[in-house]
XYZ file of C-alpha atoms in Angstrom:
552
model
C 80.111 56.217 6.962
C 78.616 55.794 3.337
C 75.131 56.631 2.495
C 72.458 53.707 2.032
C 70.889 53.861 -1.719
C 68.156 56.161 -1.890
C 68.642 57.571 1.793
C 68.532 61.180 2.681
C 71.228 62.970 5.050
C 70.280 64.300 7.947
C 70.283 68.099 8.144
C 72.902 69.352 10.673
C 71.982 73.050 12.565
C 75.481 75.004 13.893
C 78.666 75.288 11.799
C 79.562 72.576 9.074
C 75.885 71.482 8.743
C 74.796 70.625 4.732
C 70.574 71.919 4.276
C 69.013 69.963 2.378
C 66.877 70.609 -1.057
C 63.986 72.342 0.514
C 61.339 70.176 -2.086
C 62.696 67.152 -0.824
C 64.017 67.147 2.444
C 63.396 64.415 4.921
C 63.188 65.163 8.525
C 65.853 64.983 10.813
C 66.667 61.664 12.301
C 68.218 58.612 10.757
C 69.396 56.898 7.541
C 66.278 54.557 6.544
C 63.866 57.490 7.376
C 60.891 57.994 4.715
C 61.044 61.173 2.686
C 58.197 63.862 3.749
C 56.008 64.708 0.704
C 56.343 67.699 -1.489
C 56.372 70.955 -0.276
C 56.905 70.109 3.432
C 59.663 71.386 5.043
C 62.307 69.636 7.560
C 61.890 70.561 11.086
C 64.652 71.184 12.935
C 65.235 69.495 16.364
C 64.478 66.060 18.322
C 63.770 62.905 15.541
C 60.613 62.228 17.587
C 58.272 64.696 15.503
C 55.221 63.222 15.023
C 54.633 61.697 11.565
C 52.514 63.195 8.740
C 49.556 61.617 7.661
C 50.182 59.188 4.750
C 54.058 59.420 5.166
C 55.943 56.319 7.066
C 57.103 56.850 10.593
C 60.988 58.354 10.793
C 62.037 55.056 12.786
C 63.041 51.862 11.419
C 60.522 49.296 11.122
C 57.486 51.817 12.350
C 54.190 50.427 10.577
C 53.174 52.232 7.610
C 50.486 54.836 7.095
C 46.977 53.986 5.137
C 47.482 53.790 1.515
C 50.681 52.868 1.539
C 52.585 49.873 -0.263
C 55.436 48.306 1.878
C 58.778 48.448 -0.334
C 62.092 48.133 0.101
C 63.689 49.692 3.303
C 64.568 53.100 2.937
C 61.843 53.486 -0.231
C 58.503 54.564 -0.278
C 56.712 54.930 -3.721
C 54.628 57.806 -3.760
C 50.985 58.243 -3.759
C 48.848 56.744 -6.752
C 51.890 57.189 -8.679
C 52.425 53.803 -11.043
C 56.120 54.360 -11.424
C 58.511 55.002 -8.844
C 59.624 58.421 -8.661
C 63.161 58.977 -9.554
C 65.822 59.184 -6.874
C 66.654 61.997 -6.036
C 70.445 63.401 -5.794
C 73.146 62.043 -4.706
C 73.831 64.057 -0.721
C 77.498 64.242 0.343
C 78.485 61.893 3.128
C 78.385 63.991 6.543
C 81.853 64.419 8.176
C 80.817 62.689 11.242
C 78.771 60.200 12.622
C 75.310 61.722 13.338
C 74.781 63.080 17.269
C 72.091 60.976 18.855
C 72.143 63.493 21.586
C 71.441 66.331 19.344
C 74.662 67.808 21.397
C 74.940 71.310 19.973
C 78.142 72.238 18.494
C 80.963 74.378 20.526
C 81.215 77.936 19.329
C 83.771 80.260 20.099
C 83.816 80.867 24.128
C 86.120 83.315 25.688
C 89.353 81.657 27.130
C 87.763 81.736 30.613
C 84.576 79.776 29.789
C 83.625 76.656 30.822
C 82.370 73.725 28.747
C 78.924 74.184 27.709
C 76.588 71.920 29.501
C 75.550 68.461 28.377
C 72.242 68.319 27.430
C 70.948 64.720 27.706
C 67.779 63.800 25.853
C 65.411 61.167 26.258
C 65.909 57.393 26.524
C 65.929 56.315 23.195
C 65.240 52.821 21.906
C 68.287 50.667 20.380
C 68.977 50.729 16.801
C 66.347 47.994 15.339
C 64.076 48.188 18.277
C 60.672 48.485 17.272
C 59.085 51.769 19.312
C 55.430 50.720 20.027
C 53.299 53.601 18.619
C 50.938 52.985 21.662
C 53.343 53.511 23.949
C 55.200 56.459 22.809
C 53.930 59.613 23.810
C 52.495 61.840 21.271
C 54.672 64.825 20.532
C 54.237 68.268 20.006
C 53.797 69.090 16.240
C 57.331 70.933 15.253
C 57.305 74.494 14.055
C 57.797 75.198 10.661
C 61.442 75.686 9.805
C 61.693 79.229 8.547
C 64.493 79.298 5.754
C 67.833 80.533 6.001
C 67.019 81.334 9.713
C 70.006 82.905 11.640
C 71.880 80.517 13.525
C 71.657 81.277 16.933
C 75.051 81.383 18.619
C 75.121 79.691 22.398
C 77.414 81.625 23.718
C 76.712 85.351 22.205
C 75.039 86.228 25.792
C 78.228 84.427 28.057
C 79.537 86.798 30.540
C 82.592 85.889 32.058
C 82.182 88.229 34.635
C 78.509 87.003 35.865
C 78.223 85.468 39.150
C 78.719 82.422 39.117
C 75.903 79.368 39.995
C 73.884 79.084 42.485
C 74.577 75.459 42.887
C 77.631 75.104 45.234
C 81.204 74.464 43.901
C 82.927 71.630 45.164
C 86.428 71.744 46.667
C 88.819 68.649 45.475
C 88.783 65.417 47.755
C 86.421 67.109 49.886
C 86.379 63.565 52.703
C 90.388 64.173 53.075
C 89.774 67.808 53.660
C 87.321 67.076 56.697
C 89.269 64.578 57.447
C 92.605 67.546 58.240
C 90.037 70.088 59.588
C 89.199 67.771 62.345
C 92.636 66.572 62.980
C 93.606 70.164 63.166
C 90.604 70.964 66.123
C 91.748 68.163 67.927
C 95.397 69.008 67.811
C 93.982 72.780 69.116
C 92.253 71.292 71.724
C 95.047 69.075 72.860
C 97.246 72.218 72.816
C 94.277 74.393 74.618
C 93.919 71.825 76.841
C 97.227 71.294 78.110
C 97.739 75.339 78.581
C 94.753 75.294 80.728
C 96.368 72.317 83.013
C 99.365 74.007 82.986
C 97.993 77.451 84.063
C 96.123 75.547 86.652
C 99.056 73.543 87.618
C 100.634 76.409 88.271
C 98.252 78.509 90.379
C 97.701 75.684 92.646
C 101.637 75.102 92.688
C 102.262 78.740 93.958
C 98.720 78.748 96.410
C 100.523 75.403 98.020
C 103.940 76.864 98.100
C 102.987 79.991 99.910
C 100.793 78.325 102.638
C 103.943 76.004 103.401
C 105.949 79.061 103.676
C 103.580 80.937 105.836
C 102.203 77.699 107.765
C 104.158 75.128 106.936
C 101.585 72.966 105.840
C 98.303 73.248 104.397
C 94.936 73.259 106.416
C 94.293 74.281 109.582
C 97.343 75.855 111.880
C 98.241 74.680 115.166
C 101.556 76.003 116.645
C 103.548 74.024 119.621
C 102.073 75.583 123.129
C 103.248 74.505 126.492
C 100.362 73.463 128.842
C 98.709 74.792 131.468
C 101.155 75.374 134.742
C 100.230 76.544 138.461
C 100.757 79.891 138.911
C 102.948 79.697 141.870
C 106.483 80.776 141.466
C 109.956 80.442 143.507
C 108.939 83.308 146.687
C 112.823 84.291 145.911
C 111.960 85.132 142.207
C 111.292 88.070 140.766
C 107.520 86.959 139.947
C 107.339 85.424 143.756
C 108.642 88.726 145.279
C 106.285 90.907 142.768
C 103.141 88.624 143.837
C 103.854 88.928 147.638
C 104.703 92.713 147.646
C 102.286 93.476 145.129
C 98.708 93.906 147.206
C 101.263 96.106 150.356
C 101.989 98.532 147.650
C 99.642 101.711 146.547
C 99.695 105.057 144.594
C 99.123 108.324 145.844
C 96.902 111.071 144.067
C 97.950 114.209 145.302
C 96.448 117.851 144.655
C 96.146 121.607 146.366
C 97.539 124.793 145.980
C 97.339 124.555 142.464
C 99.564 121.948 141.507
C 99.478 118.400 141.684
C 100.952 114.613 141.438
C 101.513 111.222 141.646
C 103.754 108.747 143.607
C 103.782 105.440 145.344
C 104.008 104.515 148.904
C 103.629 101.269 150.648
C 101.673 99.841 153.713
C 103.789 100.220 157.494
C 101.581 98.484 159.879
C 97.880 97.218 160.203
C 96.141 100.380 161.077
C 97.226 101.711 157.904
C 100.099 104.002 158.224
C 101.771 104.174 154.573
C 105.645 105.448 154.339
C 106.243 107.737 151.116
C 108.468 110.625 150.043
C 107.714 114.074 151.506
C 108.013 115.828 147.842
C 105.343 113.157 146.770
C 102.889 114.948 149.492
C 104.209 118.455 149.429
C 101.803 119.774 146.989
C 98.565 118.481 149.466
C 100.227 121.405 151.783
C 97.577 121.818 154.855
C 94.049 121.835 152.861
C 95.222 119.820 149.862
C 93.705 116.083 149.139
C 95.231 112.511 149.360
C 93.863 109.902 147.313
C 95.532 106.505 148.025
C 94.391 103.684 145.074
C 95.049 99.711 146.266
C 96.577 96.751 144.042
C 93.095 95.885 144.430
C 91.530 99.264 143.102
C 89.921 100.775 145.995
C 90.687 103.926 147.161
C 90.556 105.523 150.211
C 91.344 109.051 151.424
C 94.816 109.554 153.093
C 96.205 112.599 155.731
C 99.640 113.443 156.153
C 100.809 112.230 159.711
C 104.329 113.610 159.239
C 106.437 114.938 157.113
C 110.021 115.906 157.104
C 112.570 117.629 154.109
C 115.669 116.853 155.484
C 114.704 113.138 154.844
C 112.333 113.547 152.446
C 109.949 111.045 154.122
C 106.124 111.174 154.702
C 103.997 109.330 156.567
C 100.484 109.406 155.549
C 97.120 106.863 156.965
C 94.165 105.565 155.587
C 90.811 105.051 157.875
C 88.384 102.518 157.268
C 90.234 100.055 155.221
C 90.574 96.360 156.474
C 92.555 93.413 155.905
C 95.665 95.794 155.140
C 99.212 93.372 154.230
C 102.086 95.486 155.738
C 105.543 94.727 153.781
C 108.129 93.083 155.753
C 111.490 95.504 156.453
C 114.917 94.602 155.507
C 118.230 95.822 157.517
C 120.509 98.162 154.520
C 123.125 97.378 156.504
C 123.332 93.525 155.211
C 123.093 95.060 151.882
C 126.265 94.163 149.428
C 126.919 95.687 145.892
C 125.553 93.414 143.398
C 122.892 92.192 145.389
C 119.531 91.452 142.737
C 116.816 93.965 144.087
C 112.900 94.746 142.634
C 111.612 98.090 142.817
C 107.882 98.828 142.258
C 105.779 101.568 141.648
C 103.700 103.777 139.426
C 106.042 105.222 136.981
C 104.197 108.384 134.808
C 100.920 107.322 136.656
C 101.099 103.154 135.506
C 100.250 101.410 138.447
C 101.778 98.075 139.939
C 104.924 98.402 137.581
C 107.537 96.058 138.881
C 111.197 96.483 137.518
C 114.421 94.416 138.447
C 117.947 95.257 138.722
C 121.181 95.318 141.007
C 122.653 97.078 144.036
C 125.378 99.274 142.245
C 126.742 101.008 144.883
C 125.855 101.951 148.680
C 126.385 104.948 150.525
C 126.281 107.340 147.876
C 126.147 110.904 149.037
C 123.281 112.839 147.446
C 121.047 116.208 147.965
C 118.066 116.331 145.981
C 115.486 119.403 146.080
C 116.325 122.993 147.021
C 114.070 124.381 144.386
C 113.005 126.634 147.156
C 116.511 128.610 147.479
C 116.728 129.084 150.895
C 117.804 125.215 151.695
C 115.222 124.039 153.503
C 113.858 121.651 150.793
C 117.392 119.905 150.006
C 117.393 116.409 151.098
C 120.652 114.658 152.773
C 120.487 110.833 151.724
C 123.357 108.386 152.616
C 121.501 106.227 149.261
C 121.850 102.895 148.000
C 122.293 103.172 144.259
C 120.567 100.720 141.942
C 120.266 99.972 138.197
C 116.703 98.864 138.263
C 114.632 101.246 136.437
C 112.635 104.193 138.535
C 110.994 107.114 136.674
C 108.643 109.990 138.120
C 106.093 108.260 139.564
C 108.168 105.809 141.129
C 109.154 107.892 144.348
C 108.178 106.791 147.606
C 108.141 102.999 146.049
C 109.989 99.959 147.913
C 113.045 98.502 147.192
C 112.964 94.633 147.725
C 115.707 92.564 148.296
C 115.958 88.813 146.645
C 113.839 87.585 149.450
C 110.895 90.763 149.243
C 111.971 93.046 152.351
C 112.258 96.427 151.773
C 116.001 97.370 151.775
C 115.205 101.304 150.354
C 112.837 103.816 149.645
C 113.140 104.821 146.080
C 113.751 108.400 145.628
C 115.653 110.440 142.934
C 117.333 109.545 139.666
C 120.205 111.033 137.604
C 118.836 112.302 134.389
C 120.887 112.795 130.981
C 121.552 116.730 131.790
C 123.107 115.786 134.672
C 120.870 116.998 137.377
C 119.517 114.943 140.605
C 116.103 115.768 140.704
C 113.785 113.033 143.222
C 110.727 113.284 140.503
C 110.955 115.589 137.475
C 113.824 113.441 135.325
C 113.024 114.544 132.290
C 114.895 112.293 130.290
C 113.414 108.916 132.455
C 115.775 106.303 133.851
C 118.655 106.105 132.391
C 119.802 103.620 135.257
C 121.265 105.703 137.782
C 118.376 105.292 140.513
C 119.238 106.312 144.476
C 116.902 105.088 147.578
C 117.013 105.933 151.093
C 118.220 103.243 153.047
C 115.362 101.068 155.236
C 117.137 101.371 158.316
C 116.999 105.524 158.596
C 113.643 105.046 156.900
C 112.591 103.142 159.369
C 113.593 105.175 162.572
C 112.397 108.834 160.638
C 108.880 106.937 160.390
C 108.584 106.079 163.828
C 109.523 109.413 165.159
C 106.521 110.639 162.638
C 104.335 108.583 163.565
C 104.590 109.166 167.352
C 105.557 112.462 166.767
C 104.869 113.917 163.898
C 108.897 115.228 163.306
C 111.859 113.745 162.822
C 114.935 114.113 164.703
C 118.166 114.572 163.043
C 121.399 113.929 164.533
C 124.003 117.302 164.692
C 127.665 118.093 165.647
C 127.064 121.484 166.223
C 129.300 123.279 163.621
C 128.850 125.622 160.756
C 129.985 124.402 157.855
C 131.957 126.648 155.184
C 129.906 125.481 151.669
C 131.987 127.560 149.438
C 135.386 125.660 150.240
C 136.342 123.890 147.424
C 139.176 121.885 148.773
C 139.282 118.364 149.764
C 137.189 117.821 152.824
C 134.836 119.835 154.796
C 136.162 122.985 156.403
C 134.255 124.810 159.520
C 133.261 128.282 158.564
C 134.685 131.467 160.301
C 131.189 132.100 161.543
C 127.629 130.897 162.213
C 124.876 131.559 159.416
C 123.473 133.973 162.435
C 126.108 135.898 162.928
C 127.208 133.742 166.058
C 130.188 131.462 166.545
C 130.750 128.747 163.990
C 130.835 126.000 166.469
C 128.226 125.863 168.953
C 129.109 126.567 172.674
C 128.348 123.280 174.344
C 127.474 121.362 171.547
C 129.005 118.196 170.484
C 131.750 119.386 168.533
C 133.020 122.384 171.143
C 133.204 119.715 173.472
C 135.094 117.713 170.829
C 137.448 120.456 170.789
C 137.172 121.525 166.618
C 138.003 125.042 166.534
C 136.484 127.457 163.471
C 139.059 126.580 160.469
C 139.811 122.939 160.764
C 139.082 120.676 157.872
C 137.205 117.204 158.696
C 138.548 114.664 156.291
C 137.037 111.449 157.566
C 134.401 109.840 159.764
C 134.727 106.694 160.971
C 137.822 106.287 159.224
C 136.032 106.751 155.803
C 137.272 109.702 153.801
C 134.899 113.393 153.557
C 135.132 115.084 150.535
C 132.973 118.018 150.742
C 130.242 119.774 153.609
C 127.352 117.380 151.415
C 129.078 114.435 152.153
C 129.805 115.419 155.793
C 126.443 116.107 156.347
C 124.981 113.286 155.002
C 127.024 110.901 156.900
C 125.905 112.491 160.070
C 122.414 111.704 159.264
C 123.253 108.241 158.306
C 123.600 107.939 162.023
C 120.794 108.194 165.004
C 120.899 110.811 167.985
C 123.136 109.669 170.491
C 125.581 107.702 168.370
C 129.423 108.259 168.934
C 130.934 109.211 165.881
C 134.868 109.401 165.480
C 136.394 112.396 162.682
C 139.622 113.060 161.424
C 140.711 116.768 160.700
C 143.302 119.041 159.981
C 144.527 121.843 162.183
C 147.527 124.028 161.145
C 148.864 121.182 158.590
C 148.702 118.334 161.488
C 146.489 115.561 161.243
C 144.443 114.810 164.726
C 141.750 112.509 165.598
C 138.541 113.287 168.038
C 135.417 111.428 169.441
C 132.120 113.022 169.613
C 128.342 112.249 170.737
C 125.716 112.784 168.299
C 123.174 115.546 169.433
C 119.861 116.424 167.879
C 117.304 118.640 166.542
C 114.037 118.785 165.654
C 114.413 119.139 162.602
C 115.689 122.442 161.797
């Protein structure tokens, strides 16, 4: 832009700035500014330096000092001078517009540094507006200028490696950022969310599952139960036989002579006989003590009436015990095979034990006992063979038929090692059980009872008990030394003669002296009794009367 006639520059401070004449330099500000007088120097900075006395004001159109004669703009004639003073040189035209914000130029900044910051002065008054001197606020009086003063550089103490402000940087499009970060917490809570229901969902799932596996349902369990019935049952079931046989039967305690045990008996009559086995009461001896133990659980003390081995049957009686139920007897003669039977006792001491089976077989020849040696303790049984289960303990127990009469006395089992022992089976039932039959129960108990022996019915013959043939063959000789049949016994009247082999009674085939014997004693004293035997190859038939003994 051109200079006005007889206007001064403006001095410009950084690089490409023109100084001025130092005699005559007007202060900085704009074109139309009044030259300072002689020997003043410009001052540097803002053009709102307060004016010098008798000089007019930097701004135009400011009133003009005292003294002073109003001229054309721009030209102020000096003081109590006539002429005008000359002008003074032509100044080169600035390269650019002067900087009303006194911006200071850029220098040379590292690559790194930022723009320098703005600096904004002031509100100043439009070109031509008239600045009220009331109004304006008195400035500072500038510093002298000191001549050819070193430029001070801006940036000569920038470090690009300074912290930088304190005053927070701010990210781009700062709204749309908030504006992801919450859609992002919400999609993590949706996600977190679901998870949780799931993991829930699935707990609850398996909790549910499992109680309608266990229960088959969920809350409180409550399983199908059929009601209340009376107690009463068929009398021709095994419950009704067990409830009416039940209070007749009891257990026997037995000890003396340094040994003891147990076994089961049951009640005979009113005034409290009780029918066992003899090897049940053998260890009481003559001193020993009986202890006999109700359904109900009394007890009572017991003595041994009678007793015989041959049998092995015991009759024993309570005193002082009342209201006594005696068990109803049974004929074993009306006994068939496969005929349902209970047996009851106190197996291995458990009272009251009630077991069921069949009738397997009757008239099975066995000998139990003869632990003493000498034969006197081996028992001759004619015995009805059952299934149901007996065990030690059970000895001396009834055995009911399907309406509750005593059919048997149980007695001796068949254990696993093969032996025939009436109380020490080892191995337990194995369902080979053997009871004397009622009906020579019944008459050996009376004859104790009255008594105190037993009768047992004889032919009168010595039998040989080392032949091993079929049948049972008479021995040479008696076990005394005597004849082998007995002069005017049953069988010398019979005519057998010492040699002959019996091979039936009663038309029913004799395998051995056991089985001979024991079929005698199937039979009372008195009965007729019809054998087959052998004699010198020939077969011959003869009819004899039982006899009897005491007992030996």
């Amino acid at each position: 832009m051109p200079a006005q006639p007889g206007a001064v520059a403006p001095a410009f401070s950084g690089t490409g700035a023109v100084p001025a004449p130092s005699a005559e330099a007007p202060p900085s500000g704009r074109a139309g500014s009044v030259p300072a007088p002689a020997g003043e120097a410009l001052a540097s900075g803002p053009t709102h330096a307060p004016p010098t006395p008798g000089a007019a004001s930097g701004s135009t159109g400011a009133a003009p000092g005292p003294g002073a004669a109003s001229g054309p703009a721009g030209t102020v004639p000096a003081p109590g001078a006539d002429a005008p003073a000359p002008a003074p040189a032509p100044v080169p035209a600035p390269l650019h517009d002067p900087d009303p914000y006194s911006t200071p130029p850029y220098g040379e900044p590292g690559p790194w540094a930022p723009a320098p910051p703005v600096q904004h002065p002031a509100a100043t008054p439009a070109h031509g507006v008239a600045v009220n001197a009331t109004e304006a606020a008195p400035a500072a009086p500038a510093a002298p200028a000191v001549q050819d003063a070193p430029v001070v550089d801006p940036w000569a103490r920038y470090d690009p490696w300074a912290a930088p402000a304190s005053a927070p940087l701010q990210q781009a499009d700062p709204v749309e950022e908030d504006v992801k970060r919450r859609r992002g917490r919400r999609r993590r809570a949706l996600i977190t969310g679901a998870l949780v229901i799931a993991l829930v969902s699935g707990v609850a799932g398996g909790v549910v599952g499992v109680q309608l596996e266990r229960n088959g349902g969920i809350g409180a369990v409550e399983l199908p139960q059929a009601g209340v019935e009376a107690p009463d049952r068929d009398p021709d079931s095994v419950a009704g036989i067990a409830a009416q046989a039940l209070p007749s039967v009891v257990t026997l305690h037995v000890s003396g002579g340094g040994s003891a045990g147990t076994g089961t008996g049951f009640v005979l009559d009113d005034r409290g006989h009780i029918l066992t086995n003899d090897h049940v009461v053998e260890p009481a001896g003559e001193d020993g003590e009986i202890t006999v133990t109700f359904h109900s659980g009394d007890t009572a003390e017991a003595t041994v009436v009678g007793r015989d081995s041959g049998y092995d049957l015991a009759v024993v009686r309570v005193k002082g015990v009342r209201g006594l139920s005696p068990l109803p007897l049974g004929n074993s003669d009306n006994v068939q095979v496969g005929d349902p039977v209970v047996a009851i006792g106190a197996p291995f001491d458990l009272a009251g034990t009630v077991t069921s089976g069949i009738i397997s077989a009757r008239e099975r020849p066995i000998t139990a006992g003869g632990e003493k040696g000498d034969g006197s303790d081996v028992s001759y049984v004619d015995a009805l063979q059952t299934d149901a289960p007996i065990n030690p303990g059970n000895s001396g127990g009834p055995l009911l038929d399907g309406k509750g009469r005593v059919i048997g006395i149980n007695s001796a089992i068949r254990s696993a090692d093969g032996g025939l022992d009436p109380e020490d089976g080892r191995s337990g039932s194995i369902g080979l059980g053997f009871a004397i039959p009622i009906n020579q129960g019944k008459r050996v108990a009376e004859e104790l009872i009255e008594s105190g022996k037993a009768t047992h019915p004889v032919i009168g013959i010595t039998l040989d008990m080392q032949y091993s043939g079929d049948g049972a063959r008479v021995a040479a000789e008696g076990g005394d030394g005597g004849p082998a049949v007995s002069t005017g016994g049953p069988g010398a009247k019979a005519g057998i003669r010492s040699g002959d082999v019996i091979t039936k009674v009663d038309g029913r085939p004799v395998h051995s002296g056991e089985e001979l014997i024991v079929k005698t004693r199937a039979h009372r004293p008195g009965d007729k009794l019809e054998l087959t035997l052998e004699r010198d190859g020939k077969e011959r038939t003869v009819s004899l009367v039982l006899g009897s003994s005491d007992g030996d």
